[in-house]
Amino acid sequence: MEMSTQPQENRVGPGAYFALAFAAVFFSGLLGGKEWYGVFDFTTLNGAFGKVVSSVNQQGEAITTTTSAFRGHGGHGAMDGFLFALGLIPAVMFALGMINVLEHYGALRAARRLLTPLLRPLMGIPGNTGLALIGSLQSTDVGASLTRNLADEGQITEKEKDIFAMFQFSAGAMITNFFSSGAILFTLMAVDGTTAVPTSIGACIAVMFIMKIVGANLMRLILSISEKKATVSTSAQGEAS
């Protein structure tokens, strides 16, 4: 009975591929916004904390207020760090909950089968990191929490975790941060009427993504060299004894 049920448990059916496709869209940010389809986007459903009044100014008879995030303004030290960590909890819990649901429907098995032939030679990591990879492009919190979950469950080794962490660390939350901070530069115009930035948004995203892969492979090379040195050192000590 055990031998007959094992292939069924590891079998990847159409439902698993559908769950993987849904997860890719859900964590990618493609459906973000205030339209009805925003209910299928992680960032939209995760929401945001409200603003609080941080200062009040009076100009003549008019009174104006300045608002800031729920952490307030001017915090520092351990207390401000605690509020920062508190702000991460909803995103981490929501991401892990969604991953558990998607895992139940076989999304991780489908990711392992589809992406391992690509990610293994490209960065030396297994395909089950695919959802965390997609999530890390939109949110550093999601990428970190999903990677930690994979490591805790023993689905990736310590070396694979370090390589994958290097990929995420370079240009973290690439898509979200770029479009919220850097994309505005592409609207600037020079004096002669030409665009001030002589390239495209797509080219910039491609360069960032490629350099993330380069960084991951540099970490992969460093770890491989360290392992070889450790093996040679261990062999030398064994021969000497």
GROMACS .gro file of C-alpha atoms in nm:
model
  241
    1MET     CA    1   0.000   0.000   0.000
    2GLU     CA    2   0.280   0.244   0.084
    3MET     CA    3   0.449   0.185  -0.253
    4SER     CA    4   0.124   0.244  -0.443
    5THR     CA    5   0.029   0.564  -0.260
    6GLN     CA    6   0.371   0.727  -0.284
    7PRO     CA    7   0.356   0.802  -0.661
    8GLN     CA    8   0.005   0.945  -0.618
    9GLU     CA    9   0.125   1.182  -0.347
   10ASN     CA   10   0.409   1.309  -0.565
   11ARG     CA   11   0.207   1.318  -0.887
   12VAL     CA   12   0.170   1.664  -1.043
   13GLY     CA   13  -0.169   1.709  -1.206
   14PRO     CA   14  -0.340   1.998  -1.385
   15GLY     CA   15  -0.462   2.138  -1.054
   16ALA     CA   16  -0.104   2.173  -0.928
   17TYR     CA   17  -0.001   2.365  -1.239
   18PHE     CA   18  -0.306   2.589  -1.205
   19ALA     CA   19  -0.214   2.657  -0.840
   20LEU     CA   20   0.141   2.743  -0.951
   21ALA     CA   21   0.014   2.981  -1.220
   22PHE     CA   22  -0.218   3.147  -0.970
   23ALA     CA   23   0.067   3.184  -0.719
   24ALA     CA   24   0.294   3.339  -0.984
   25VAL     CA   25   0.031   3.600  -1.072
   26PHE     CA   26  -0.071   3.653  -0.708
   27PHE     CA   27   0.280   3.734  -0.586
   28SER     CA   28   0.404   3.912  -0.900
   29GLY     CA   29   0.202   4.232  -0.860
   30LEU     CA   30   0.061   4.213  -1.214
   31LEU     CA   31  -0.295   4.253  -1.086
   32GLY     CA   32  -0.220   4.526  -0.834
   33GLY     CA   33  -0.440   4.835  -0.821
   34LYS     CA   34  -0.786   4.947  -0.722
   35GLU     CA   35  -0.973   4.760  -0.994
   36TRP     CA   36  -1.180   4.451  -0.913
   37TYR     CA   37  -0.898   4.216  -1.009
   38GLY     CA   38  -0.690   4.360  -0.723
   39VAL     CA   39  -0.846   4.092  -0.500
   40PHE     CA   40  -0.605   3.848  -0.668
   41ASP     CA   41  -0.294   4.050  -0.578
   42PHE     CA   42  -0.090   3.993  -0.262
   43THR     CA   43   0.004   4.357  -0.198
   44THR     CA   44  -0.352   4.480  -0.250
   45LEU     CA   45  -0.498   4.224  -0.010
   46ASN     CA   46  -0.219   4.280   0.241
   47GLY     CA   47  -0.321   4.646   0.258
   48ALA     CA   48  -0.148   4.920   0.453
   49PHE     CA   49  -0.158   5.079   0.794
   50GLY     CA   50  -0.337   5.409   0.834
   51LYS     CA   51  -0.164   5.743   0.885
   52VAL     CA   52  -0.135   5.935   1.212
   53VAL     CA   53  -0.088   6.307   1.267
   54SER     CA   54   0.280   6.379   1.327
   55SER     CA   55   0.276   6.760   1.339
   56VAL     CA   56   0.038   7.057   1.334
   57ASN     CA   57   0.123   7.395   1.178
   58GLN     CA   58  -0.070   7.719   1.186
   59GLN     CA   59  -0.039   7.965   0.898
   60GLY     CA   60  -0.249   8.268   0.975
   61GLU     CA   61  -0.596   8.142   1.050
   62ALA     CA   62  -0.542   7.812   0.868
   63ILE     CA   63  -0.422   7.501   1.049
   64THR     CA   64  -0.246   7.229   0.850
   65THR     CA   65  -0.147   6.886   0.966
   66THR     CA   66   0.127   6.647   0.854
   67THR     CA   67   0.068   6.275   0.867
   68SER     CA   68   0.312   5.985   0.879
   69ALA     CA   69   0.303   5.606   0.908
   70PHE     CA   70   0.170   5.443   1.223
   71ARG     CA   71   0.530   5.427   1.352
   72GLY     CA   72   0.515   5.804   1.387
   73HIS     CA   73   0.811   6.038   1.331
   74GLY     CA   74   1.150   6.056   1.499
   75GLY     CA   75   1.162   5.709   1.652
   76HIS     CA   76   1.493   5.533   1.711
   77GLY     CA   77   1.657   5.245   1.891
   78ALA     CA   78   1.496   4.922   2.008
   79MET     CA   79   1.149   5.073   2.047
   80ASP     CA   80   1.135   5.193   1.687
   81GLY     CA   81   1.278   4.859   1.575
   82PHE     CA   82   0.994   4.684   1.756
   83LEU     CA   83   0.733   4.887   1.568
   84PHE     CA   84   0.913   4.817   1.242
   85ALA     CA   85   0.902   4.443   1.315
   86LEU     CA   86   0.535   4.475   1.410
   87GLY     CA   87   0.469   4.618   1.066
   88LEU     CA   88   0.618   4.309   0.902
   89ILE     CA   89   0.400   4.057   1.086
   90PRO     CA   90   0.084   4.090   0.869
   91ALA     CA   91   0.275   4.043   0.542
   92VAL     CA   92   0.473   3.747   0.673
   93MET     CA   93   0.171   3.571   0.823
   94PHE     CA   94  -0.042   3.631   0.514
   95ALA     CA   95   0.234   3.508   0.279
   96LEU     CA   96   0.297   3.191   0.481
   97GLY     CA   97  -0.075   3.121   0.502
   98MET     CA   98  -0.115   3.154   0.125
   99ILE     CA   99   0.187   2.931   0.063
  100ASN     CA  100   0.042   2.660   0.288
  101VAL     CA  101  -0.285   2.671   0.093
  102LEU     CA  102  -0.104   2.664  -0.244
  103GLU     CA  103   0.123   2.384  -0.123
  104HIS     CA  104  -0.183   2.179  -0.035
  105TYR     CA  105  -0.294   2.205  -0.399
  106GLY     CA  106   0.049   2.104  -0.529
  107ALA     CA  107   0.195   2.439  -0.637
  108LEU     CA  108   0.538   2.365  -0.487
  109ARG     CA  109   0.554   2.023  -0.652
  110ALA     CA  110   0.469   2.181  -0.987
  111ALA     CA  111   0.731   2.454  -0.931
  112ARG     CA  112   0.993   2.194  -0.845
  113ARG     CA  113   0.923   1.998  -1.163
  114LEU     CA  114   0.903   2.298  -1.397
  115LEU     CA  115   1.171   2.528  -1.258
  116THR     CA  116   1.443   2.292  -1.133
  117PRO     CA  117   1.579   2.233  -1.488
  118LEU     CA  118   1.609   2.613  -1.519
  119LEU     CA  119   1.714   2.729  -1.172
  120ARG     CA  120   1.954   2.443  -1.097
  121PRO     CA  121   2.204   2.525  -1.376
  122LEU     CA  122   2.132   2.899  -1.359
  123MET     CA  123   2.191   2.952  -0.986
  124GLY     CA  124   2.229   2.610  -0.825
  125ILE     CA  125   1.895   2.622  -0.642
  126PRO     CA  126   1.593   2.387  -0.673
  127GLY     CA  127   1.268   2.473  -0.846
  128ASN     CA  128   1.066   2.483  -0.524
  129THR     CA  129   1.222   2.824  -0.459
  130GLY     CA  130   1.029   2.959  -0.758
  131LEU     CA  131   0.740   3.104  -0.556
  132ALA     CA  132   0.978   3.269  -0.311
  133LEU     CA  133   1.175   3.408  -0.607
  134ILE     CA  134   0.863   3.560  -0.760
  135GLY     CA  135   0.750   3.696  -0.424
  136SER     CA  136   1.090   3.853  -0.353
  137LEU     CA  137   1.063   4.064  -0.668
  138GLN     CA  138   0.763   4.241  -0.513
  139SER     CA  139   0.831   4.226  -0.139
  140THR     CA  140   1.146   4.158   0.062
  141ASP     CA  141   0.931   4.039   0.353
  142VAL     CA  142   0.756   3.777   0.141
  143GLY     CA  143   1.082   3.649  -0.010
  144ALA     CA  144   1.253   3.624   0.327
  145SER     CA  145   0.962   3.451   0.502
  146LEU     CA  146   0.909   3.197   0.224
  147THR     CA  147   1.281   3.120   0.208
  148ARG     CA  148   1.291   3.069   0.584
  149ASN     CA  149   0.993   2.837   0.557
  150LEU     CA  150   1.168   2.629   0.288
  151ALA     CA  151   1.482   2.607   0.502
  152ASP     CA  152   1.290   2.508   0.816
  153GLU     CA  153   1.113   2.230   0.626
  154GLY     CA  154   1.443   2.102   0.488
  155GLN     CA  155   1.348   2.165   0.125
  156ILE     CA  156   1.668   2.363   0.058
  157THR     CA  157   2.018   2.314   0.195
  158GLU     CA  158   2.224   2.572   0.383
  159LYS     CA  159   2.429   2.642   0.069
  160GLU     CA  160   2.119   2.685  -0.145
  161LYS     CA  161   1.971   2.919   0.114
  162ASP     CA  162   2.282   3.140   0.110
  163ILE     CA  163   2.284   3.155  -0.270
  164PHE     CA  164   1.915   3.237  -0.283
  165ALA     CA  165   1.951   3.499  -0.011
  166MET     CA  166   2.221   3.669  -0.220
  167PHE     CA  167   1.983   3.678  -0.517
  168GLN     CA  168   1.717   3.846  -0.303
  169PHE     CA  169   1.957   4.085  -0.128
  170SER     CA  170   2.069   4.244  -0.456
  171ALA     CA  171   1.805   4.498  -0.560
  172GLY     CA  172   1.555   4.365  -0.308
  173ALA     CA  173   1.186   4.395  -0.404
  174MET     CA  174   1.309   4.503  -0.746
  175ILE     CA  175   0.976   4.563  -0.918
  176THR     CA  176   0.804   4.746  -0.631
  177ASN     CA  177   1.097   4.970  -0.543
  178PHE     CA  178   1.186   5.051  -0.902
  179PHE     CA  179   0.837   5.153  -1.009
  180SER     CA  180   0.771   5.347  -0.689
  181SER     CA  181   1.103   5.535  -0.687
  182GLY     CA  182   1.295   5.509  -1.014
  183ALA     CA  183   1.027   5.500  -1.285
  184ILE     CA  184   0.956   5.871  -1.241
  185LEU     CA  185   1.295   5.947  -1.398
  186PHE     CA  186   1.170   5.822  -1.734
  187THR     CA  187   0.917   6.105  -1.750
  188LEU     CA  188   1.184   6.377  -1.735
  189MET     CA  189   1.259   6.569  -2.052
  190ALA     CA  190   1.580   6.747  -2.154
  191VAL     CA  191   1.592   7.108  -2.278
  192ASP     CA  192   1.587   7.001  -2.642
  193GLY     CA  193   1.270   6.795  -2.586
  194THR     CA  194   1.435   6.452  -2.578
  195THR     CA  195   1.401   6.212  -2.288
  196ALA     CA  196   1.648   6.274  -2.007
  197VAL     CA  197   1.709   5.902  -1.950
  198PRO     CA  198   1.849   5.744  -2.269
  199THR     CA  199   1.714   5.393  -2.209
  200SER     CA  200   1.390   5.209  -2.136
  201ILE     CA  201   1.227   5.078  -1.821
  202GLY     CA  202   1.248   4.725  -1.957
  203ALA     CA  203   1.623   4.754  -2.011
  204CYS     CA  204   1.676   4.873  -1.653
  205ILE     CA  205   1.470   4.587  -1.510
  206ALA     CA  206   1.660   4.338  -1.727
  207VAL     CA  207   1.997   4.471  -1.606
  208MET     CA  208   1.890   4.450  -1.241
  209PHE     CA  209   1.759   4.097  -1.282
  210ILE     CA  210   2.073   3.981  -1.461
  211MET     CA  211   2.296   4.133  -1.193
  212LYS     CA  212   2.090   3.957  -0.925
  213ILE     CA  213   2.174   3.629  -1.099
  214VAL     CA  214   2.541   3.733  -1.125
  215GLY     CA  215   2.547   3.807  -0.752
  216ALA     CA  216   2.393   3.469  -0.672
  217ASN     CA  217   2.656   3.292  -0.883
  218LEU     CA  218   2.936   3.486  -0.716
  219MET     CA  219   2.809   3.357  -0.383
  220ARG     CA  220   2.780   3.011  -0.537
  221LEU     CA  221   3.144   3.029  -0.650
  222ILE     CA  222   3.268   3.151  -0.313
  223LEU     CA  223   3.085   2.872  -0.129
  224SER     CA  224   3.216   2.608  -0.371
  225ILE     CA  225   3.575   2.728  -0.324
  226SER     CA  226   3.530   2.729   0.054
  227GLU     CA  227   3.395   2.374   0.045
  228LYS     CA  228   3.691   2.253  -0.164
  229LYS     CA  229   3.938   2.418   0.074
  230ALA     CA  230   3.765   2.260   0.372
  231THR     CA  231   3.775   1.918   0.203
  232VAL     CA  232   4.146   1.952   0.120
  233SER     CA  233   4.222   2.066   0.476
  234THR     CA  234   4.028   1.775   0.623
  235SER     CA  235   4.206   1.527   0.394
  236ALA     CA  236   4.547   1.671   0.484
  237GLN     CA  237   4.473   1.644   0.856
  238GLY     CA  238   4.355   1.285   0.810
  239GLU     CA  239   4.676   1.188   0.629
  240ALA     CA  240   4.892   1.361   0.891
  241SER     CA  241   4.722   1.172   1.172
   0.00000   0.00000   0.00000
